GROMACS .gro file of C-alpha atoms in nm:
model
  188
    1UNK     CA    1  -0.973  -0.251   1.909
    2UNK     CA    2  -1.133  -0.185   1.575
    3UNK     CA    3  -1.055  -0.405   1.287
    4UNK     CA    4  -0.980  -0.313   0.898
    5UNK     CA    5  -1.111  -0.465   0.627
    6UNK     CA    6  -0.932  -0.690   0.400
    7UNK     CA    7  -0.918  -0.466   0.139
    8UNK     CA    8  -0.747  -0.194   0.361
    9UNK     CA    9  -0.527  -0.474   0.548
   10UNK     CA   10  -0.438  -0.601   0.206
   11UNK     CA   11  -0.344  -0.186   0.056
   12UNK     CA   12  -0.166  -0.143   0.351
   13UNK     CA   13   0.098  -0.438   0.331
   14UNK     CA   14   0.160  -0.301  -0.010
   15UNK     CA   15   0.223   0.018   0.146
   16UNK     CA   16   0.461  -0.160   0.400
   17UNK     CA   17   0.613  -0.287   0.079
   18UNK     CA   18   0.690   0.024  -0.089
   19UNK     CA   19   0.877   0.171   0.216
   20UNK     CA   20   1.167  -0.097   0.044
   21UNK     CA   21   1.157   0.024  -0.269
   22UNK     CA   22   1.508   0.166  -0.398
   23UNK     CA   23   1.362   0.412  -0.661
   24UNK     CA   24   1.370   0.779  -0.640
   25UNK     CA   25   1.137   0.874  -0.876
   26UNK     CA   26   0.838   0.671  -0.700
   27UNK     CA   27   0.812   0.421  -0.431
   28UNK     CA   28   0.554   0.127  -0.525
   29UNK     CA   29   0.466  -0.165  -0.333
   30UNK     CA   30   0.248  -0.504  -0.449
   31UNK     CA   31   0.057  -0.769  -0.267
   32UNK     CA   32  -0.062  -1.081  -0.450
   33UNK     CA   33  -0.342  -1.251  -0.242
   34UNK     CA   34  -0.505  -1.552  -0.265
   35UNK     CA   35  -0.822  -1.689  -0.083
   36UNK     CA   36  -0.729  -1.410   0.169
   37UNK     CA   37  -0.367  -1.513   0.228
   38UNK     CA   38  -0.097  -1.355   0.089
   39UNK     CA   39   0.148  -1.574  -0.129
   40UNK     CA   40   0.411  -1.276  -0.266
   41UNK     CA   41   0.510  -0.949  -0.194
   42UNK     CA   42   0.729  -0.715  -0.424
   43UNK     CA   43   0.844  -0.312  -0.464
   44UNK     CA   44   0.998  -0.163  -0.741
   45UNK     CA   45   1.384  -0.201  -0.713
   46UNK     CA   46   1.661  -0.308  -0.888
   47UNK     CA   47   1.751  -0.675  -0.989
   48UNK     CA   48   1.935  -0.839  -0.717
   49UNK     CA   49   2.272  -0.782  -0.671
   50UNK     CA   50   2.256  -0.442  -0.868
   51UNK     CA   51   2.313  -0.127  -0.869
   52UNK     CA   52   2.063   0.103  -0.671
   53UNK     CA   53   1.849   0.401  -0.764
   54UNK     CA   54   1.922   0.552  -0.426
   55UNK     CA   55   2.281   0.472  -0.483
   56UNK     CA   56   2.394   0.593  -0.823
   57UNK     CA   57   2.056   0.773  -0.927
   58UNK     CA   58   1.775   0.650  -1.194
   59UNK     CA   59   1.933   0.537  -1.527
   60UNK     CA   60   1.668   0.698  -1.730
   61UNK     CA   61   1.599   0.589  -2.124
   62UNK     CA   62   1.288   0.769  -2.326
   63UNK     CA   63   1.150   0.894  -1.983
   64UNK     CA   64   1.148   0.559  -1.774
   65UNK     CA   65   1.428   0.423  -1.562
   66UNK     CA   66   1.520   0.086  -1.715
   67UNK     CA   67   1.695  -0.046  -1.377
   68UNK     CA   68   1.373  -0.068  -1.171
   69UNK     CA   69   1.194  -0.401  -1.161
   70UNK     CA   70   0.777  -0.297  -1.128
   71UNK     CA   71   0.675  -0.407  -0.791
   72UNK     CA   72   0.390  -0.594  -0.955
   73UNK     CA   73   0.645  -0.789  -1.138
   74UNK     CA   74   0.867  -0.873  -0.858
   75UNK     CA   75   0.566  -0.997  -0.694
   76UNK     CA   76   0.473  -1.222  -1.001
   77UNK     CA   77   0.835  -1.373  -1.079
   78UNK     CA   78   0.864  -1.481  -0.638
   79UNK     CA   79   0.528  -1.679  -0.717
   80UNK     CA   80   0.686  -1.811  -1.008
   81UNK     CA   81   1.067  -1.840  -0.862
   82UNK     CA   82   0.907  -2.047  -0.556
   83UNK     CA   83   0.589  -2.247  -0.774
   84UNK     CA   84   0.325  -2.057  -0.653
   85UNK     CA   85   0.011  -2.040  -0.858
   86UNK     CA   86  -0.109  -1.696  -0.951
   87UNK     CA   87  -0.415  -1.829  -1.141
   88UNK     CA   88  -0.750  -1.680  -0.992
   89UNK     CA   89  -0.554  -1.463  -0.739
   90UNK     CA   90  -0.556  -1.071  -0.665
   91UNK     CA   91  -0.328  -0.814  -0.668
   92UNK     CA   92  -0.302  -0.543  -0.456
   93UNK     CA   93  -0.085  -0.224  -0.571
   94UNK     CA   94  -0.005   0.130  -0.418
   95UNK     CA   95  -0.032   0.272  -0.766
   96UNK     CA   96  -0.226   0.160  -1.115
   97UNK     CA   97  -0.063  -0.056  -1.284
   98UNK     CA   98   0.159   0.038  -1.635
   99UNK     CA   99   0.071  -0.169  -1.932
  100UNK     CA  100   0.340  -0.373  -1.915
  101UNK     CA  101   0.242  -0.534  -1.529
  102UNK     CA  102  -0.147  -0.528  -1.632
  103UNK     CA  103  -0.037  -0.771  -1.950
  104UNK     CA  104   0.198  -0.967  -1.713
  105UNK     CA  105  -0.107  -0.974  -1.443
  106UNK     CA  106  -0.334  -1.085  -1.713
  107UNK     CA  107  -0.149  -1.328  -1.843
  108UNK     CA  108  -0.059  -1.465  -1.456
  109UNK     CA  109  -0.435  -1.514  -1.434
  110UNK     CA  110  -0.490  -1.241  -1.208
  111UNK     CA  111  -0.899  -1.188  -1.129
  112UNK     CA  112  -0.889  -0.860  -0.964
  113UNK     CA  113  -0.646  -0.527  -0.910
  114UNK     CA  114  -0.740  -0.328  -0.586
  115UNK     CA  115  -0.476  -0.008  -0.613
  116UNK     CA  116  -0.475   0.299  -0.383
  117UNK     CA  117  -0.398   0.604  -0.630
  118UNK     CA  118  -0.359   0.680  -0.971
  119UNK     CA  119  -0.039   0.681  -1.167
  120UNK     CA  120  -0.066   0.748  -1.572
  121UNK     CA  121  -0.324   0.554  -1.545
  122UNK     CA  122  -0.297   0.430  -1.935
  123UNK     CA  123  -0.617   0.406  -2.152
  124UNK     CA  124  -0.478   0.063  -2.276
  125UNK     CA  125  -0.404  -0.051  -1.941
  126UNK     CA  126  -0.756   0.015  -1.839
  127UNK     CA  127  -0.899  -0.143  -2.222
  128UNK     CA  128  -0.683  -0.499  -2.144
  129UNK     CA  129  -0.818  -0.548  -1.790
  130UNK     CA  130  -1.150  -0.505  -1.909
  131UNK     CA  131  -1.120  -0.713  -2.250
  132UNK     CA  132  -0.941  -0.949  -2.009
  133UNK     CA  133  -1.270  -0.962  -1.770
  134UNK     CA  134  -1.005  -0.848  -1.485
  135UNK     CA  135  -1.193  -0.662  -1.215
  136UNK     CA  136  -1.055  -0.306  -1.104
  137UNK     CA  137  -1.107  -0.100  -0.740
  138UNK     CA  138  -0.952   0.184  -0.628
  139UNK     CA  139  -0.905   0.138  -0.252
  140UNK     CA  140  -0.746   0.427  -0.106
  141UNK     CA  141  -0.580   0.402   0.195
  142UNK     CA  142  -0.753   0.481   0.514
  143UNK     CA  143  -0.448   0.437   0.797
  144UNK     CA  144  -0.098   0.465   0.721
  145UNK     CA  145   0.003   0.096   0.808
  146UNK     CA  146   0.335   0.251   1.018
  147UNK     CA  147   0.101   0.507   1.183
  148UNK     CA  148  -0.222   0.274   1.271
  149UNK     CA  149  -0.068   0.135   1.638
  150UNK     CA  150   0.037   0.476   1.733
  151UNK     CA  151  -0.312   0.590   1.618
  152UNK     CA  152  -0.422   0.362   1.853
  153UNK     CA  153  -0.191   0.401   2.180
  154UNK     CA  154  -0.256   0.786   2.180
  155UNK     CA  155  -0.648   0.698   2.162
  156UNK     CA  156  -0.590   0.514   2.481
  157UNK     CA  157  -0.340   0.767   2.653
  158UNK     CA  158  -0.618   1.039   2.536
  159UNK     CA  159  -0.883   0.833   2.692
  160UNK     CA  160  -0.698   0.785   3.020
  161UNK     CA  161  -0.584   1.175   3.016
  162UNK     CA  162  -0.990   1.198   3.054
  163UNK     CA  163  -1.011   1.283   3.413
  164UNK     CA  164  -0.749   1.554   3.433
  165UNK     CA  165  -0.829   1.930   3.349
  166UNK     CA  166  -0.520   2.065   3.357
  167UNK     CA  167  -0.495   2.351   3.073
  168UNK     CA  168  -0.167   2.259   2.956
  169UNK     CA  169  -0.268   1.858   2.901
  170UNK     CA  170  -0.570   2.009   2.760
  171UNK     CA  171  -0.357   2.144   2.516
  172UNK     CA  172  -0.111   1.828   2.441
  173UNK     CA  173  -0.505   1.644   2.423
  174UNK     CA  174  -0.660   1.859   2.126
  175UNK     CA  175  -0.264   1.870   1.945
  176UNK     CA  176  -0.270   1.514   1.988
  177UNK     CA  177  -0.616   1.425   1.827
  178UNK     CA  178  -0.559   1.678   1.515
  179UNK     CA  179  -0.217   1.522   1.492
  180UNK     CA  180  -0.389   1.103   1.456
  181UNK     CA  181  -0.728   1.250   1.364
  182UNK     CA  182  -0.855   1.072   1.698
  183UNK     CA  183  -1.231   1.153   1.735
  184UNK     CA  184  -1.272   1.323   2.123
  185UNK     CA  185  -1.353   1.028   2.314
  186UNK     CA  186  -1.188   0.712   2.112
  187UNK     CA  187  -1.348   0.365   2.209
  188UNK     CA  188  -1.083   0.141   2.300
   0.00000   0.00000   0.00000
């Protein structure tokens, strides 16, 4: 079995994280790393005990929904909820960061922001983490995380489906490798 990267395993446990986000209008997820070990997770929701997006819809003031936590800020305030330093740490995020989660990252002592695709990605945003000496990648994300074991079970099926040439498995073969984008003869 082939291994990711860090960087991809990393962008994809934020993606894992955004499949719990409550909001409607877009579904974020953030990892906060350190020394290759994750120490919080977040997604954008609202505070605990609330109300829901998904519930009662977005309660929207001057274009942004003011019930949604930032996932990058729920990650922040469970390192600082449970006293875990944030100080030389990474972050990783589905989306770019707003301005208001860079200036909390920056001032968490964040080193780095790996983030998969762009959102609004604000000129000031981008001006802070640079003044700030905070490195920025865009990683984007090579493997669903939900998707990448089932990538790899129909490689193997595929593989074993090697020696018969019956037409109609012929057919379930090719539908199967356009479906997981499985080269023609996976390694397993």
């Amino acid at each position: 079995m082939e291994r990711i990267s860090w960087n991809q395993y990393f962008m994809a446990q934020s993606y894992l994280l955004k499949s719990r986000s409550t909001c409607q209008r877009l579904a974020v997820g953030a990892v906060i790393v350190r020394d290759k070990r994750m120490i919080a997770g977040g997604y954008n929701g609202s505070v605990s005990g609330g109300v829901h997006c998904i519930d009662e819809g977005c309660y929207v003031v001057d274009g942004h929904c003011v019930r949604t936590i930032h996932a990058e800020m729920n990650a922040l305030l469970q390192c600082a909820k449970f006293g875990v330093a944030t100080d030389g740490a990474e972050i990783y995020v589905t989306h770019f960061p707003c301005v208001h989660c860079t200036k909390a990252i920056i001032q968490a002592g964040i080193k780095a922001v790996y983030y998969s695709e762009d959102y609004k990605n604000d000129p000031y945003a981008i001006e802070l983490l640079q003044q700030a000496g905070v490195r920025t990648k865009k990683v984007p994300i090579e493997t669903e995380p939900v998707h990448f074991e089932q990538r790899q079970l129909i490689g193997e099926l595929l593989n074993k489906l090697e020696a018969h040439e019956d037409p109609e498995v012929e057919q379930f073969k090719e539908k199967a490798r356009e479906l997981f984008e499985i080269p023609e003869k996976q390694q397993t």
